[in-house]
Amino acid sequence: MKSSIRDILRNDGKRLEAALLLDAGSARIEVQCLLQAVLQVNRAWLLTHAEQPLDDQQQARYAALLERRLCGEPIAYLLASREFYGLAFKVTPDTLIPRHETELLVELALQRMPQLQKCRVLDLGTGSGAIALSIAHARPDAEVVAVDVSAAALAVAQDNAQHLQVNNATLLHSDWFSALQGECFDVIVSNPPYIAAGDAHLEQGDLRFEPLAALASGADGLRDIRRIVATAQHHLKAGGWLLFEHGYDQAAAARALLQQAGFAEVFSARDLAGIERVSGGRSSL
Ligand code: GLN
């Protein structure tokens, strides 16, 4: 007997719940997403065709995806897609999966970009391009430069720029500022790697499957943030802002680094969970 969509939602939701310790709602949504991807339908179709069985080919494709998810592979990699700031981004195992809390960084950057004049924004370590392309999409008049040290990640960001029809973003291969001699910006943003090497979180959940170079940053997780903060003022226009994401317990360290480097108006901002997630300051040079 072939399983109907209803059976699959009920049974496999429970399997995912147990295997990955998900709550029932999230597990059900994940099964829905896998089915939508295999059947190429939207959620409304799925829920109004609950009695329909899958054909053999669909069943085989679905079963393969479910098996991979049961082994912990991130749903975003299985679907090759993740929504961020209202836009659909392609993601692959070469890129970090964009997180919703990073949308705070986009908001803070958009608030600080000059309104009525030509404005340049730099995104350091762009990965899938989530931050840079969201900003470029929201401000088509701005010029956005996005860099990454990973050529494979840049290829994904390039695909995303094309797919989202963003024409005001330039993607460059660069180790932080290495390819940006003499370039100055109004706002520099970054969601750099910031987890301490050896941190137990690296062995948990989605992180196990994401590129380590996008996650881990030296013994205390601050190696890359230190580098960025030390150099950023050479690439900021007078009064320009540096804004970056960091770990849940790194806000005080981030503010201290910004102050030591001579930034003014140093601040940290809380994400929706109430965690200080982004810090920044203004160039005083
Ligand atoms: N800028 C990308 C993002 O926020 C990638 C960040 C990273 O790889 N550390 O999703």
Coordinates of C-alpha atoms and ligand atoms in Angstrom, one line a residue:
M1 CA 0.0 0.0 0.0
K2 CA 1.3 3.4 -0.9
S3 CA 1.5 6.1 1.7
S4 CA -0.6 9.2 1.3
I5 CA 0.7 12.7 2.0
R6 CA -1.3 12.6 5.2
D7 CA 0.4 9.4 6.4
I8 CA 3.8 10.7 5.5
L9 CA 3.2 13.9 7.4
R10 CA 2.0 12.1 10.5
N11 CA 4.6 9.3 10.6
D12 CA 7.7 11.0 9.4
G13 CA 7.0 14.0 11.5
K14 CA 7.2 11.8 14.5
R15 CA 10.4 10.1 13.2
L16 CA 12.1 13.5 12.7
E17 CA 10.9 14.6 16.1
A18 CA 12.5 11.7 17.8
A19 CA 15.7 11.5 15.7
L20 CA 16.6 15.2 15.9
L21 CA 14.8 16.2 19.1
L22 CA 12.7 18.7 17.2
D23 CA 9.4 20.0 18.5
A24 CA 6.4 18.5 16.7
G25 CA 5.5 21.7 14.8
S26 CA 9.0 22.1 13.3
A27 CA 9.3 18.4 12.4
R28 CA 5.9 18.6 10.6
I29 CA 7.0 21.8 8.7
E30 CA 10.3 20.1 7.7
V31 CA 8.4 17.1 6.3
Q32 CA 6.1 19.5 4.4
C33 CA 9.1 21.3 2.9
L34 CA 10.7 18.0 1.7
L35 CA 7.4 16.9 0.1
Q36 CA 6.9 20.3 -1.5
A37 CA 10.4 20.1 -3.0
V38 CA 9.9 16.6 -4.3
L39 CA 6.4 17.2 -5.7
Q40 CA 7.2 20.8 -6.8
V41 CA 4.0 22.1 -5.2
N42 CA 3.2 24.8 -2.7
R43 CA 2.0 24.3 0.9
A44 CA -1.7 24.9 0.0
W45 CA -1.6 22.2 -2.7
L46 CA 0.0 19.8 -0.3
L47 CA -2.7 20.3 2.4
T48 CA -5.6 20.1 0.0
H49 CA -4.3 16.8 -1.6
A50 CA -3.6 15.0 1.7
E51 CA -5.2 11.7 0.4
Q52 CA -3.0 11.5 -2.6
P53 CA -0.3 8.9 -2.7
L54 CA 3.2 9.5 -4.0
D55 CA 4.2 7.7 -7.2
D56 CA 7.3 5.3 -7.1
Q57 CA 9.7 7.9 -8.3
Q58 CA 8.5 10.6 -6.0
Q59 CA 8.5 8.1 -3.1
A60 CA 12.1 7.2 -3.8
R61 CA 13.3 10.8 -4.0
Y62 CA 11.4 11.7 -0.9
A63 CA 12.8 8.7 1.1
A64 CA 16.4 9.6 0.1
L65 CA 16.0 13.2 1.4
L66 CA 14.2 12.1 4.6
E67 CA 17.0 9.6 5.3
R68 CA 19.6 12.3 4.9
R69 CA 17.6 14.6 7.2
L70 CA 17.3 11.8 9.8
C71 CA 21.1 11.7 9.8
G72 CA 21.2 15.4 10.7
E73 CA 22.0 17.1 7.3
P74 CA 20.5 20.6 7.5
I75 CA 17.2 21.1 5.9
A76 CA 18.5 24.2 4.1
Y77 CA 21.2 22.1 2.3
L78 CA 18.6 19.4 1.4
L79 CA 16.3 22.0 -0.1
A80 CA 19.4 24.1 -1.4
S81 CA 17.5 27.2 -0.2
R82 CA 16.9 29.4 2.8
E83 CA 14.8 32.5 3.2
F84 CA 16.6 35.6 4.6
Y85 CA 15.2 39.1 4.9
G86 CA 12.2 38.1 2.7
L87 CA 14.4 36.8 -0.2
A88 CA 15.1 33.2 -1.2
F89 CA 18.8 32.4 -1.2
K90 CA 20.5 29.4 -2.7
V91 CA 22.8 27.7 -0.1
T92 CA 25.2 24.8 -0.5
P93 CA 27.6 23.1 1.9
D94 CA 30.2 25.7 0.7
T95 CA 28.3 28.4 2.5
L96 CA 27.0 29.1 6.0
I97 CA 23.2 28.8 6.3
P98 CA 21.9 32.4 6.8
R99 CA 20.4 32.8 10.3
H100 CA 17.4 34.9 11.1
E101 CA 19.2 36.8 13.9
T102 CA 21.6 38.1 11.2
E103 CA 18.7 40.1 9.8
L104 CA 19.4 42.5 12.7
L105 CA 22.7 43.4 11.1
V106 CA 20.9 44.2 7.8
E107 CA 18.4 46.4 9.6
L108 CA 21.2 48.3 11.5
A109 CA 23.1 48.8 8.3
L110 CA 20.1 50.1 6.4
Q111 CA 19.4 52.6 9.2
R112 CA 22.9 54.0 9.0
M113 CA 23.3 54.2 5.3
P114 CA 23.3 57.9 4.0
Q115 CA 19.9 58.4 2.4
L116 CA 20.1 61.1 -0.2
Q117 CA 23.6 60.6 -1.5
K118 CA 25.5 57.9 -3.3
C119 CA 26.6 55.4 -0.7
R120 CA 29.0 52.4 -0.6
V121 CA 28.6 49.4 1.6
L122 CA 31.1 46.5 2.1
D123 CA 30.2 43.0 3.3
L124 CA 33.2 41.0 4.6
G125 CA 32.8 37.2 4.3
T126 CA 29.7 37.3 2.3
G127 CA 29.1 33.5 2.1
S128 CA 25.8 33.0 0.2
G129 CA 25.6 36.8 -0.1
A130 CA 22.7 37.0 2.3
I131 CA 23.7 40.3 4.0
A132 CA 25.1 42.0 1.0
L133 CA 22.4 41.1 -1.5
S134 CA 19.6 41.9 1.1
I135 CA 21.1 45.4 1.5
A136 CA 21.7 45.9 -2.3
H137 CA 18.1 44.7 -2.9
A138 CA 16.6 47.2 -0.4
R139 CA 18.8 50.1 -1.6
P140 CA 19.2 49.8 -5.4
D141 CA 20.8 53.2 -5.4
A142 CA 23.7 52.0 -3.2
E143 CA 26.9 50.4 -4.4
V144 CA 27.6 47.2 -2.5
V145 CA 30.9 45.3 -2.5
A146 CA 30.9 41.8 -1.1
V147 CA 34.1 39.8 -0.5
D148 CA 34.9 36.2 0.5
V149 CA 38.1 34.2 0.7
S150 CA 36.2 31.1 -0.5
A151 CA 35.8 31.0 -4.3
A152 CA 33.1 28.3 -3.9
A153 CA 31.1 30.6 -1.7
L154 CA 31.5 33.5 -4.1
A155 CA 30.1 31.3 -6.9
V156 CA 27.0 30.8 -4.8
A157 CA 26.7 34.5 -4.0
Q158 CA 27.0 35.2 -7.7
D159 CA 24.2 32.8 -8.5
N160 CA 22.1 34.5 -5.9
A161 CA 22.8 38.0 -7.2
Q162 CA 21.7 36.8 -10.7
H163 CA 18.6 35.0 -9.4
L164 CA 17.5 38.0 -7.2
Q165 CA 18.3 40.4 -10.1
V166 CA 20.6 42.5 -8.0
N167 CA 22.7 44.6 -10.2
N168 CA 24.4 46.9 -7.7
A169 CA 26.6 44.3 -5.9
T170 CA 30.2 43.5 -6.9
L171 CA 31.6 40.2 -5.6
L172 CA 35.3 40.0 -5.0
H173 CA 37.7 37.3 -4.0
S174 CA 39.5 38.8 -0.9
D175 CA 41.0 37.7 2.4
W176 CA 39.1 40.3 4.5
F177 CA 40.5 43.7 3.2
S178 CA 43.4 42.2 1.0
A179 CA 41.9 43.1 -2.4
L180 CA 40.5 46.4 -1.2
Q181 CA 43.6 48.7 -1.1
G182 CA 42.5 52.3 -1.2
E183 CA 38.7 51.5 -1.2
C184 CA 36.5 53.4 1.3
F185 CA 32.9 52.8 2.4
D186 CA 30.1 54.5 4.3
V187 CA 29.2 51.2 6.1
I188 CA 31.2 48.0 6.6
V189 CA 29.2 45.0 7.7
S190 CA 30.3 41.4 8.6
N191 CA 29.0 38.2 10.1
P192 CA 32.5 36.7 10.5
P193 CA 33.4 33.3 12.0
Y194 CA 33.2 33.8 15.8
I195 CA 33.0 30.4 17.5
A196 CA 36.0 29.3 19.6
A197 CA 37.8 26.4 18.1
G198 CA 36.9 23.3 20.1
D199 CA 33.6 24.8 21.3
A200 CA 31.0 22.0 21.8
H201 CA 28.5 23.8 19.6
L202 CA 30.6 22.9 16.5
E203 CA 29.6 19.3 17.1
Q204 CA 25.9 20.0 17.3
G205 CA 22.9 20.3 14.9
D206 CA 23.4 22.1 11.6
L207 CA 26.9 23.3 12.5
R208 CA 28.4 19.9 12.0
F209 CA 27.7 20.2 8.3
E210 CA 28.6 23.8 7.7
P211 CA 32.1 25.0 6.6
L212 CA 34.3 25.2 9.6
A213 CA 36.1 28.2 8.1
A214 CA 32.8 30.1 8.2
L215 CA 32.2 29.3 11.9
A216 CA 35.4 28.9 13.9
S217 CA 37.9 31.7 14.7
G218 CA 40.9 30.9 16.9
A219 CA 41.1 29.9 20.5
D220 CA 38.6 32.5 21.8
G221 CA 36.5 33.0 18.7
L222 CA 37.7 36.6 18.3
R223 CA 40.6 36.2 15.9
D224 CA 38.8 37.4 12.8
I225 CA 36.8 40.1 14.7
R226 CA 40.2 41.5 16.0
R227 CA 41.6 41.6 12.4
I228 CA 38.5 43.3 11.1
V229 CA 38.3 45.9 13.8
A230 CA 42.0 46.7 13.6
T231 CA 41.8 47.5 9.8
A232 CA 38.3 48.7 9.2
Q233 CA 39.0 52.4 9.8
H234 CA 41.4 52.6 6.9
H235 CA 38.4 51.6 4.7
L236 CA 35.7 53.8 6.2
K237 CA 34.8 57.3 5.1
A238 CA 34.8 59.9 7.9
G239 CA 31.9 59.1 10.2
G240 CA 31.4 55.7 8.5
W241 CA 30.1 52.7 10.5
L242 CA 31.5 49.3 11.2
L243 CA 28.8 46.8 12.3
F244 CA 29.4 43.1 12.9
E245 CA 27.7 40.1 14.4
H246 CA 29.3 38.1 17.2
G247 CA 28.6 35.3 19.7
Y248 CA 26.0 35.6 22.5
D249 CA 28.8 36.2 25.1
Q250 CA 31.2 38.4 23.1
A251 CA 29.4 41.8 23.2
A252 CA 31.6 43.3 25.9
A253 CA 34.8 42.1 24.2
A254 CA 33.6 43.4 20.9
R255 CA 32.9 46.9 22.4
A256 CA 36.3 46.9 24.1
L257 CA 38.0 46.1 20.8
L258 CA 36.1 48.9 19.0
Q259 CA 37.0 51.4 21.7
Q260 CA 40.7 50.4 21.7
A261 CA 40.8 50.9 18.0
G262 CA 39.4 54.5 18.4
F263 CA 35.8 54.0 17.2
A264 CA 33.2 56.5 18.5
E265 CA 29.5 55.9 19.4
V266 CA 30.3 52.2 20.2
F267 CA 27.2 50.2 20.9
S268 CA 25.7 46.7 20.9
A269 CA 22.2 45.8 19.8
R270 CA 20.0 42.9 20.9
D271 CA 18.3 40.4 18.6
L272 CA 14.7 39.3 19.0
A273 CA 15.8 36.7 21.6
G274 CA 17.2 39.6 23.7
I275 CA 20.8 38.6 23.1
E276 CA 23.4 41.2 22.3
R277 CA 24.2 40.0 18.8
V278 CA 25.6 42.9 16.8
S279 CA 28.2 45.6 17.9
G280 CA 29.4 48.6 16.0
G281 CA 31.1 51.9 16.1
R282 CA 31.7 55.0 14.0
S283 CA 35.0 56.0 12.4
S284 CA 36.6 58.9 14.2
L285 CA 39.5 59.3 11.8
Ligands
GLN1 N1 27.6 36.6 5.5 C1 27.1 35.3 5.5 C2 25.9 35.1 6.4 O1 25.7 35.9 7.3 C3 28.1 34.2 5.8 C4 28.8 34.4 7.1 C5 29.8 33.4 7.4 O2 30.1 32.5 6.6 N2 30.4 33.5 8.6 O3 25.1 34.2 6.3

